[in-house]
XYZ file of C-alpha atoms in Angstrom:
720
model
C 100.465 18.998 100.436
C 101.777 20.318 97.130
C 103.186 23.876 96.822
C 100.122 25.281 95.054
C 97.850 23.822 97.754
C 99.992 25.302 100.534
C 99.945 28.679 98.759
C 96.133 28.615 98.512
C 95.779 27.745 102.204
C 98.225 30.461 103.289
C 96.413 33.144 101.301
C 93.078 32.291 102.914
C 94.627 32.318 106.407
C 96.378 35.625 105.673
C 93.068 37.130 104.522
C 91.382 35.943 107.739
C 94.152 37.432 109.883
C 94.305 40.748 108.039
C 90.547 41.254 107.914
C 90.200 40.266 111.589
C 92.878 42.753 112.679
C 91.253 45.539 110.695
C 87.744 44.422 111.696
C 86.553 44.193 108.093
C 84.411 41.173 108.859
C 80.816 41.162 107.718
C 81.610 42.159 104.135
C 82.978 40.264 101.146
C 86.256 42.116 101.775
C 86.755 39.480 104.467
C 86.829 36.701 101.889
C 87.863 35.741 98.407
C 87.889 32.773 96.043
C 90.395 30.094 95.067
C 90.546 29.001 91.428
C 91.687 25.427 91.952
C 91.139 23.261 88.887
C 88.909 20.211 89.209
C 90.757 17.025 90.151
C 93.925 18.645 91.502
C 93.332 18.133 95.229
C 90.744 20.817 95.964
C 89.182 18.810 98.824
C 92.560 18.295 100.532
C 93.302 22.021 100.220
C 89.919 22.923 101.696
C 90.360 20.380 104.519
C 93.758 21.759 105.523
C 92.388 25.299 105.301
C 89.399 24.393 107.503
C 91.657 22.593 109.994
C 94.117 25.474 110.317
C 91.366 28.097 110.432
C 89.579 26.163 113.200
C 92.794 26.136 115.244
C 92.974 29.951 115.309
C 92.052 31.094 118.847
C 89.619 33.773 117.669
C 87.664 31.499 115.273
C 84.643 29.751 116.822
C 83.598 27.522 113.921
C 84.384 26.635 110.333
C 81.431 25.708 108.113
C 82.280 23.780 104.961
C 79.279 24.231 102.672
C 78.592 21.916 99.722
C 75.783 21.821 97.215
C 73.292 18.943 97.449
C 74.621 17.422 94.234
C 77.994 16.802 95.883
C 76.389 15.610 99.116
C 78.116 16.191 102.417
C 78.672 12.450 102.929
C 81.182 12.425 100.060
C 83.133 15.317 101.550
C 82.916 13.729 104.997
C 84.427 10.504 103.643
C 87.276 12.504 102.114
C 87.845 14.454 105.356
C 87.821 11.230 107.372
C 90.426 9.826 105.008
C 92.694 12.788 105.802
C 92.035 12.651 109.567
C 89.407 10.491 111.225
C 86.931 12.484 113.315
C 88.323 15.903 112.340
C 84.964 17.153 111.064
C 81.264 16.763 111.844
C 78.601 15.953 109.257
C 74.823 15.915 109.646
C 71.871 14.125 108.143
C 69.241 16.696 109.157
C 68.803 20.375 110.016
C 68.112 19.327 113.610
C 71.564 17.699 113.898
C 73.130 20.728 112.193
C 71.568 22.977 114.851
C 73.015 20.818 117.664
C 76.458 21.033 116.076
C 76.204 24.808 115.687
C 75.365 25.018 119.405
C 78.157 22.612 120.447
C 81.416 24.488 121.260
C 83.417 21.297 120.590
C 82.152 20.972 117.002
C 84.756 23.198 115.373
C 84.506 21.989 111.732
C 81.020 21.298 110.353
C 80.277 19.932 106.884
C 76.771 20.742 105.663
C 74.790 21.277 102.488
C 73.739 24.782 101.542
C 70.153 23.507 101.584
C 70.301 22.458 105.267
C 72.010 25.723 106.216
C 69.295 27.649 104.367
C 66.549 25.780 106.258
C 68.300 26.419 109.592
C 68.493 30.168 108.921
C 64.850 30.303 107.780
C 63.725 28.608 111.029
C 66.092 30.560 113.302
C 65.889 34.258 112.544
C 67.922 35.013 115.654
C 70.543 32.642 117.040
C 73.712 33.073 119.073
C 75.812 31.394 116.390
C 75.294 34.407 114.116
C 77.338 36.515 116.574
C 80.214 34.046 116.715
C 83.363 34.390 114.639
C 82.670 32.056 111.700
C 84.627 30.996 108.612
C 82.395 29.896 105.718
C 84.104 27.799 103.013
C 81.997 27.054 99.933
C 82.889 24.074 97.746
C 82.191 24.261 93.988
C 81.264 27.924 94.394
C 80.379 28.282 90.703
C 77.013 26.633 91.344
C 73.759 27.200 93.215
C 75.316 29.309 95.977
C 74.551 32.309 93.765
C 71.121 33.697 94.569
C 68.673 33.927 97.442
C 70.275 31.211 99.614
C 73.682 32.849 99.365
C 72.306 36.275 100.226
C 70.321 34.863 103.178
C 73.400 33.123 104.614
C 75.747 36.111 104.431
C 73.027 38.387 105.825
C 72.414 36.148 108.867
C 76.040 35.875 110.027
C 77.380 39.098 111.558
C 81.032 38.229 112.084
C 82.247 36.016 109.277
C 84.804 35.354 106.565
C 83.610 33.765 103.327
C 85.720 31.832 100.834
C 84.863 29.873 97.704
C 86.688 27.054 95.900
C 86.009 26.477 92.218
C 87.631 24.777 89.266
C 85.659 26.940 86.804
C 84.903 30.471 88.054
C 81.948 32.457 86.733
C 83.088 35.657 85.029
C 80.978 38.268 83.270
C 81.564 36.520 79.927
C 80.153 33.165 81.091
C 77.514 34.391 83.555
C 73.843 33.769 82.788
C 71.303 36.555 82.616
C 68.946 35.082 85.236
C 68.999 35.398 89.027
C 70.371 38.167 91.224
C 72.310 40.645 89.036
C 74.628 41.405 91.975
C 75.531 37.737 92.507
C 76.100 36.479 88.980
C 79.870 36.162 89.052
C 82.314 34.513 91.444
C 84.032 37.830 92.346
C 80.637 39.412 93.071
C 79.724 36.634 95.490
C 83.092 35.947 97.135
C 85.393 38.908 96.533
C 88.962 38.906 95.285
C 90.707 36.042 93.529
C 93.250 34.838 96.110
C 94.973 32.047 94.214
C 94.935 30.458 90.748
C 95.813 26.908 89.727
C 94.293 26.288 86.305
C 93.839 23.122 84.247
C 96.983 24.145 82.313
C 99.009 24.126 85.541
C 97.501 20.789 86.615
C 98.237 19.060 83.279
C 101.781 20.435 83.168
C 102.359 19.206 86.741
C 100.929 15.767 85.937
C 98.015 16.116 88.385
C 95.237 15.635 85.816
C 95.101 14.259 82.271
C 94.459 16.072 78.967
C 91.376 15.295 76.846
C 90.996 13.508 73.521
C 87.873 14.496 71.605
C 85.961 12.732 68.806
C 83.212 14.574 66.930
C 80.773 12.053 65.446
C 78.345 13.742 63.058
C 74.842 12.273 63.354
C 72.631 15.017 61.871
C 72.755 16.669 58.447
C 71.115 20.081 58.563
C 68.477 20.855 55.945
C 69.291 23.500 53.360
C 67.473 26.868 53.022
C 66.521 27.314 56.705
C 67.311 30.933 57.547
C 65.236 31.489 60.694
C 67.465 30.572 63.701
C 64.522 29.530 65.919
C 63.114 27.279 63.207
C 66.568 25.808 62.673
C 66.967 25.132 66.423
C 63.558 23.436 66.613
C 64.291 21.427 63.485
C 67.669 20.259 64.849
C 66.297 19.322 68.293
C 63.506 17.345 66.626
C 66.093 15.524 64.506
C 68.267 14.901 67.565
C 65.545 12.945 69.321
C 64.371 11.035 66.236
C 64.183 7.268 66.850
C 66.527 6.462 63.962
C 69.189 8.808 65.367
C 68.812 7.354 68.879
C 69.350 3.910 67.325
C 72.389 5.076 65.372
C 74.090 6.726 68.358
C 73.374 3.739 70.618
C 74.756 1.393 67.983
C 77.909 3.519 67.628
C 78.488 3.470 71.403
C 78.052 -0.295 71.635
C 80.237 -0.870 68.552
C 83.040 1.277 70.004
C 82.512 0.716 73.734
C 85.356 -1.772 74.231
C 87.716 0.343 72.142
C 87.046 3.629 73.966
C 86.924 2.174 77.499
C 89.879 -0.153 76.788
C 88.138 -3.334 77.853
C 91.151 -5.372 76.789
C 93.231 -3.623 79.452
C 93.692 -5.040 82.934
C 94.659 -3.397 86.210
C 94.229 -3.906 89.943
C 91.450 -1.999 91.747
C 91.180 -2.544 95.511
C 92.793 -5.956 95.171
C 90.546 -7.042 92.292
C 91.701 -7.624 88.703
C 89.576 -5.281 86.587
C 89.220 -5.050 82.805
C 89.028 -1.565 81.335
C 87.245 1.605 82.418
C 83.659 2.832 82.614
C 81.759 5.778 81.156
C 79.024 8.392 81.486
C 76.588 9.347 78.720
C 75.351 12.953 79.063
C 72.077 13.611 77.212
C 70.037 16.738 76.647
C 66.824 15.991 78.543
C 64.880 13.479 80.613
C 62.837 12.302 77.579
C 66.105 11.616 75.725
C 67.533 9.755 78.748
C 64.434 7.557 78.726
C 64.707 6.893 74.978
C 68.393 6.037 75.188
C 68.001 3.745 78.213
C 65.243 1.826 76.414
C 67.288 1.556 73.215
C 70.394 0.360 75.057
C 68.379 -2.377 76.771
C 66.896 -3.407 73.400
C 70.198 -3.514 71.522
C 72.064 -5.259 74.337
C 69.422 -8.006 74.388
C 69.536 -8.235 70.578
C 73.357 -8.538 70.615
C 73.234 -10.928 73.608
C 75.755 -8.642 75.269
C 76.257 -8.128 78.983
C 76.886 -4.486 79.904
C 75.535 -2.877 83.070
C 73.642 0.280 82.070
C 72.023 2.569 84.654
C 70.355 5.977 84.608
C 69.579 8.719 87.108
C 67.737 12.023 86.796
C 65.419 14.246 88.809
C 63.354 17.394 88.460
C 65.189 20.561 87.450
C 63.427 23.906 87.414
C 65.560 25.311 84.612
C 66.439 22.232 82.589
C 65.693 24.006 79.315
C 67.497 27.274 80.180
C 69.940 27.696 77.278
C 72.122 30.058 79.322
C 72.877 27.534 82.046
C 74.888 24.651 80.634
C 74.439 22.453 83.717
C 71.288 23.456 85.611
C 71.140 22.517 89.274
C 69.451 19.175 89.696
C 68.456 18.093 93.214
C 66.515 15.097 94.468
C 62.954 16.292 93.858
C 61.570 13.171 92.211
C 58.062 14.077 93.444
C 58.058 17.009 91.011
C 58.712 14.786 88.005
C 55.781 14.188 85.670
C 54.157 10.772 86.077
C 55.685 9.297 82.900
C 59.229 10.290 83.904
C 58.877 9.114 87.481
C 57.354 5.777 86.471
C 60.203 5.266 84.019
C 62.816 6.126 86.658
C 61.122 3.711 89.059
C 61.411 0.927 86.457
C 65.069 1.747 85.731
C 65.871 1.615 89.459
C 64.053 -1.742 89.633
C 66.450 -3.015 86.918
C 69.345 -1.769 89.048
C 67.903 -3.462 92.150
C 67.716 -6.762 90.295
C 71.300 -6.449 89.008
C 72.839 -5.681 92.401
C 70.303 -7.259 94.772
C 69.429 -3.956 96.471
C 66.191 -2.166 97.258
C 65.855 1.471 96.115
C 63.010 3.500 94.628
C 62.058 7.121 93.862
C 60.856 8.000 97.373
C 62.856 10.860 98.922
C 65.197 8.930 101.227
C 65.581 5.831 99.041
C 66.364 7.937 95.972
C 69.197 9.691 97.837
C 70.475 6.259 98.883
C 70.242 5.139 95.245
C 72.426 8.122 94.316
C 74.978 7.144 96.988
C 75.021 3.482 95.970
C 75.288 4.335 92.274
C 78.141 6.740 93.021
C 80.043 4.003 94.875
C 79.451 1.399 92.160
C 80.656 3.831 89.493
C 83.867 4.318 91.488
C 84.253 0.544 91.833
C 83.656 0.121 88.065
C 80.616 -2.101 88.648
C 78.469 0.062 86.322
C 79.658 0.205 82.702
C 77.541 3.071 81.342
C 75.594 5.687 83.304
C 73.039 7.792 81.389
C 72.543 11.239 82.970
C 71.021 14.610 82.191
C 72.914 16.823 84.665
C 73.671 14.663 87.693
C 77.231 13.323 88.078
C 78.581 15.901 85.601
C 79.993 18.114 88.390
C 81.540 17.229 91.728
C 81.818 13.496 90.983
C 85.283 11.907 90.943
C 86.043 8.363 89.795
C 89.509 7.340 88.640
C 88.011 4.356 86.741
C 85.933 6.680 84.524
C 87.743 7.422 81.251
C 84.984 8.156 78.696
C 82.216 10.750 78.407
C 79.728 10.280 75.573
C 77.963 13.604 74.882
C 74.605 14.202 73.215
C 73.964 17.513 74.910
C 74.778 21.168 74.259
C 77.529 22.120 76.707
C 79.491 25.326 76.998
C 81.960 27.274 79.119
C 82.175 26.196 82.780
C 79.570 23.451 82.332
C 81.500 21.940 79.425
C 84.823 21.878 81.251
C 83.193 20.524 84.417
C 81.558 17.672 82.470
C 84.732 16.849 80.509
C 86.728 16.830 83.756
C 84.869 13.786 85.045
C 87.189 11.741 82.787
C 90.665 13.098 83.514
C 91.534 11.705 86.961
C 94.888 9.886 87.003
C 94.803 6.126 87.603
C 97.628 4.287 85.809
C 99.828 4.377 82.713
C 97.057 2.829 80.599
C 94.766 5.806 81.249
C 96.644 8.647 79.558
C 93.754 10.978 78.676
C 90.072 11.664 79.226
C 88.096 10.341 76.258
C 85.285 12.614 75.003
C 82.966 11.477 72.181
C 80.614 14.239 71.030
C 77.507 13.499 68.963
C 76.964 17.250 68.560
C 79.284 19.877 67.130
C 80.887 21.239 70.311
C 84.214 22.192 68.736
C 83.743 25.954 68.987
C 82.277 25.663 72.494
C 85.254 23.498 73.543
C 87.810 25.942 72.119
C 86.059 28.855 73.880
C 85.888 27.021 77.226
C 89.552 26.048 77.116
C 90.559 29.603 76.196
C 88.407 31.022 79.036
C 89.816 28.745 81.735
C 93.350 28.530 80.361
C 94.445 30.971 77.669
C 94.234 31.236 73.891
C 97.207 28.865 73.515
C 95.822 26.348 76.027
C 94.367 23.969 73.449
C 97.777 22.476 72.702
C 98.108 21.394 76.345
C 94.529 20.536 77.284
C 93.707 18.544 74.127
C 95.645 15.633 72.663
C 97.149 16.019 69.218
C 95.570 14.576 66.076
C 95.646 10.997 64.851
C 97.957 12.075 62.017
C 100.424 13.614 64.505
C 100.663 10.448 66.579
C 100.765 8.157 63.548
C 103.160 10.103 61.292
C 105.016 12.331 63.751
C 105.143 16.110 64.293
C 107.534 18.968 65.100
C 107.383 20.787 68.437
C 109.732 23.375 69.965
C 112.194 22.835 67.148
C 112.334 19.066 67.689
C 110.839 16.231 65.691
C 108.626 13.799 67.597
C 108.590 10.530 65.653
C 105.212 8.940 64.984
C 104.081 5.329 65.249
C 104.896 4.521 61.604
C 108.456 5.859 61.970
C 109.053 3.920 65.191
C 107.775 0.666 63.682
C 110.057 1.186 60.654
C 113.022 1.686 63.018
C 112.040 -1.426 64.990
C 111.885 -3.622 61.891
C 115.145 -2.320 60.398
C 117.267 -2.320 63.578
C 115.755 -5.336 65.325
C 114.505 -7.790 62.673
C 112.681 -10.793 64.099
C 114.804 -13.929 64.355
C 118.008 -11.980 64.984
C 119.315 -11.902 68.567
C 119.824 -8.519 70.256
C 123.450 -8.643 71.404
C 124.886 -6.436 74.132
C 123.327 -4.463 77.001
C 123.360 -1.124 75.138
C 121.443 -2.614 72.177
C 118.996 -4.265 74.563
C 118.380 -0.963 76.389
C 117.827 0.813 73.058
C 115.272 -1.863 72.106
C 113.508 -1.475 75.473
C 113.249 2.302 74.996
C 112.030 1.963 71.400
C 109.419 -0.699 72.113
C 108.266 1.224 75.205
C 107.697 4.322 73.017
C 105.727 2.159 70.556
C 103.586 0.773 73.402
C 102.832 4.299 74.644
C 101.855 5.533 71.168
C 99.774 2.445 70.444
C 97.936 2.959 73.739
C 96.854 6.405 72.489
C 96.195 5.405 68.877
C 93.845 2.531 69.755
C 91.305 5.147 70.920
C 91.166 6.586 67.366
C 88.732 4.907 64.982
C 91.232 5.456 62.120
C 93.860 3.162 63.673
C 91.972 -0.090 63.019
C 93.667 -1.849 60.107
C 96.709 0.440 60.172
C 98.748 -1.318 62.868
C 101.515 -2.198 60.289
C 102.785 -5.167 62.321
C 100.713 -8.338 62.178
C 99.345 -9.563 65.501
C 101.780 -12.483 65.479
C 104.835 -10.288 64.788
C 103.787 -7.832 67.471
C 103.508 -10.760 69.907
C 107.036 -11.865 68.970
C 108.438 -8.400 69.727
C 106.449 -8.312 72.955
C 107.922 -11.702 73.939
C 111.437 -10.286 73.465
C 110.463 -7.260 75.589
C 109.158 -9.519 78.405
C 112.269 -11.748 78.179
C 114.454 -8.677 78.690
C 112.232 -7.460 81.534
C 112.633 -10.779 83.313
C 116.397 -10.787 82.690
C 116.840 -7.223 83.968
C 114.625 -7.795 87.033
C 116.183 -11.110 88.044
C 117.158 -10.856 91.699
C 115.485 -7.432 92.008
C 112.057 -6.281 93.116
C 110.002 -7.438 90.127
C 107.164 -5.035 90.974
C 109.388 -2.080 90.087
C 109.306 -0.963 86.471
C 112.174 1.538 86.910
C 115.119 -0.878 86.865
C 117.653 1.958 86.897
C 117.866 5.601 85.876
C 117.867 4.929 82.139
C 115.464 1.969 81.818
C 111.714 2.024 82.364
C 109.558 -0.974 81.454
C 105.961 -0.244 80.420
C 104.589 -3.295 82.227
C 101.132 -1.801 82.781
C 100.858 -1.265 79.022
C 102.008 -4.832 78.398
C 99.398 -6.153 80.801
C 96.637 -4.074 79.235
C 97.030 -5.909 75.918
C 97.141 -9.274 77.615
C 96.022 -12.400 75.816
C 93.466 -14.056 78.099
C 92.825 -17.727 78.701
C 89.538 -17.600 76.741
C 91.510 -16.734 73.597
C 93.915 -19.625 74.210
C 91.031 -22.065 74.738
C 89.475 -20.834 71.499
C 92.731 -21.738 69.712
C 92.779 -25.124 71.485
C 89.214 -25.717 70.235
C 90.372 -24.921 66.682
C 93.231 -27.398 67.121
C 90.696 -29.991 68.305
C 88.473 -29.268 65.281
C 91.452 -30.013 62.991
C 91.554 -33.505 64.518
C 94.713 -32.373 66.349
C 96.677 -32.169 63.077
C 97.088 -28.399 62.474
C 100.451 -27.720 64.112
C 100.380 -24.031 63.070
C 97.715 -23.524 65.748
C 100.120 -24.883 68.360
C 102.711 -22.338 67.161
C 100.109 -19.560 67.503
C 99.290 -20.715 71.053
C 102.963 -20.762 72.011
C 103.535 -17.242 70.629
C 100.421 -15.872 72.351
C 101.355 -17.385 75.720
C 104.982 -16.209 75.440
C 103.825 -12.621 74.738
C 101.759 -12.524 77.948
C 103.156 -11.864 81.408
C 100.008 -13.308 82.970
C 99.978 -16.510 80.879
C 103.705 -17.275 81.056
C 103.228 -18.616 84.583
C 100.519 -20.927 83.150
C 102.567 -22.084 80.155
C 103.403 -25.502 81.604
C 99.778 -26.055 82.623
C 98.451 -25.136 79.151
C 101.039 -27.370 77.420
C 100.122 -30.281 79.689
C 96.427 -29.876 78.835
C 97.124 -29.717 75.074
C 99.120 -32.959 75.319
C 95.999 -34.840 76.438
C 93.616 -33.230 73.895
C 92.175 -35.818 71.522
C 89.167 -36.163 69.237
C 86.805 -36.877 72.152
C 87.903 -33.858 74.235
C 85.243 -31.311 75.267
C 87.645 -28.385 75.451
C 85.854 -25.989 77.864
C 84.486 -28.664 80.209
C 87.631 -30.778 80.227
C 89.793 -27.670 80.817
C 87.798 -26.782 83.958
C 88.100 -30.348 85.271
C 91.822 -30.432 84.410
C 92.540 -27.105 86.173
C 90.597 -28.154 89.299
C 92.486 -31.475 89.503
C 95.904 -29.900 88.896
C 95.220 -27.103 91.388
C 94.292 -29.589 94.112
C 97.300 -31.752 93.292
C 99.739 -28.790 93.405
C 98.287 -27.341 96.615
C 98.351 -30.712 98.373
C 101.991 -31.112 97.359
C 102.895 -27.718 98.882
C 100.973 -28.476 102.102
C 102.723 -31.822 102.448
C 106.220 -30.596 101.543
C 106.056 -27.561 103.875
C 103.973 -29.332 106.579
C 101.381 -26.542 106.504
C 98.083 -26.626 108.395
C 95.706 -27.994 105.703
C 92.437 -26.332 106.711
C 93.967 -22.910 107.410
C 96.006 -23.077 104.172
C 92.979 -23.906 101.994
C 91.008 -21.085 103.629
C 93.897 -18.640 103.074
C 94.291 -19.660 99.411
C 90.540 -19.489 98.734
C 90.431 -15.960 100.186
C 93.382 -14.927 98.026
C 91.669 -16.089 94.809
C 88.447 -14.393 95.922
C 90.217 -11.050 96.549
C 92.501 -11.308 93.505
C 95.634 -10.816 95.620
C 97.726 -12.868 98.029
C 98.620 -10.958 101.206
C 102.006 -12.140 102.397
C 102.238 -9.668 105.298
C 100.232 -9.697 108.503
C 99.098 -12.573 110.699
C 97.129 -14.618 108.121
C 100.249 -16.162 106.611
C 101.588 -17.005 110.095
C 98.450 -18.989 110.933
C 99.125 -21.573 108.214
C 102.753 -22.264 109.176
C 103.703 -25.348 111.201
C 104.891 -24.752 114.788
C 108.467 -23.437 114.713
C 110.284 -22.161 117.765
C 110.660 -18.401 117.746
C 114.081 -18.912 119.283
C 115.439 -21.077 116.477
C 117.518 -18.333 114.952
C 116.631 -17.544 111.349
C 114.831 -20.844 110.850
C 111.317 -19.440 111.214
C 111.982 -16.515 108.855
C 113.550 -18.801 106.247
C 110.648 -21.241 106.525
C 108.124 -18.423 106.114
C 109.937 -17.048 103.052
C 110.037 -20.505 101.431
C 106.290 -20.945 101.967
C 105.551 -17.474 100.568
C 107.573 -18.134 97.398
C 105.865 -21.471 96.741
C 102.356 -20.130 97.423
C 102.967 -17.031 95.251
C 104.099 -19.224 92.332
C 101.008 -21.409 92.857
C 98.762 -18.324 93.042
C 100.186 -16.798 89.825
C 99.772 -20.140 88.046
C 96.048 -20.461 88.818
C 94.984 -16.792 89.070
C 92.289 -16.109 86.513
C 91.596 -19.792 86.004
C 89.587 -20.538 89.174
């Protein structure tokens, strides 16, 4: 655990000990709340707290209470990841009751809804007299109100603690509900520990945000009445032409914002880019947008997986609650909305070959399945009203499109879906607002950070990154300055002599790659790259040459070669040239009757600038050699690759005397999973019989096989 997590845990345990010794249990003096910013390990902190509290001899049980939107199964999965079997979850109030009556069930994860039902059905129960610790997750939400009051009234000997990334203070509390339970301090007591978004960004535990404001509505002149203006704006917001315009903008910029030209490994699979959530103002707008996305995708003949989810919310239109609580009450939806949701789920069923609908249990399972597929980046765009905007974590999610009025804690919660750390390609959470949320954003950041927090929480402007800026008395060079330095100090065609000069080039080009990674998310950058694509590829080729020289004989997976050299290999890979682009160039060469040699130069430069394609360079060159006027490029390439793959694999099997059937099965599994596992027993099964007592012969044989199979795998990965 990190220091701030340990500090939070210790303060809760100290409060339990002190209040127990002084017998202050039964009041909020026995508790407190932890301000632990979203995405910085709140679940791990709560798990360790629950575990240590449960080990205290005078504590009978620890109840970890989540809201239905988070679902206890998600928390249970996280707890199991920390320590299998450490906690107990439940799928019904009946199971919850059994766990409360079981002395061996020390840590229980439950929803506040199930706990509320249990208390309503059991006015008197022995568990109320036991010494209980109640830990509330996301305590800025529906725990305020009747359910909260009922729970703390039922238990007679308890400590109560809340975790939240965005506390409710008087300034951001709504006017509805119980006036004595509107704020976090009112409901949970003293603030025990603070770890804000500023702390988390400074510590590198979450990412900052980058915000675009895309104006889609021009307000009419001479409207003085605020209510009339609000009605007029909302009517304009849902106008069909605006829905079309916003949808078109998202589709036009989708690849740019989600970095679909970037590649990374996710659970052994090679994945392109990130995914996104689109937050809209109401169920009718969600329906309109879903329909328009389907229409425009079909019109563009484009393949993006779009899904939607929503349910009944009692206070959806409450302007004081930025993110109203939204449960799973699909039966309360009006017929039009429910029928539409049913049809959207049917689309989802067809896409993923599953079977969900809007009935109570199947809708909850749809939520679970959708949550998992979002985390696995199988869904490209999820349209929501309130669901998934709090309590949902997915490292693959980098973009939030917003056509919804957000403010204060709701705004920061929604934005924070995008800022989980994944890799060096994902350097910020991308927020694209189709409403003017600038003032609301500034106010939210000031409330949950401080008045100077904007400089840390939000990325700088396009102009700053492009032209440079001054900070803390130092000048930070921009992209244009770095490119000018690159061209003057390292002109193309001139060798870089000496290790010091090479290291300086590596640092300079790495800084350019990092800035370009940020700038590509700005619409203004298109057309202002300065370097032509071909020249950039040439510089990238030099960078990769140096990487391979510096890593020769070392662990090539490590980017930190020594203390003063770091290679930005993830950023190189994210602007990879793929084989489809190369085949397109081959087709152009074919169309020129194989006479345009400049295309061959372009192919060579593109392949040389790609780490992925360098291992395929010989294969590509061999294919181009046999291209003639009768070649069908795509079809003949597939046939060529299949023949060469079989030829190369057979040669390895024969040379190393491997077991043919086991080897082919092992290789097929590796291509299926996107990774070749060289540890474990699978690799041993393909080796020929070698005496285990033959000294280092078996180890040497195994290493030789691994090296040959890895080279084979790299050569054909992405082609089969």
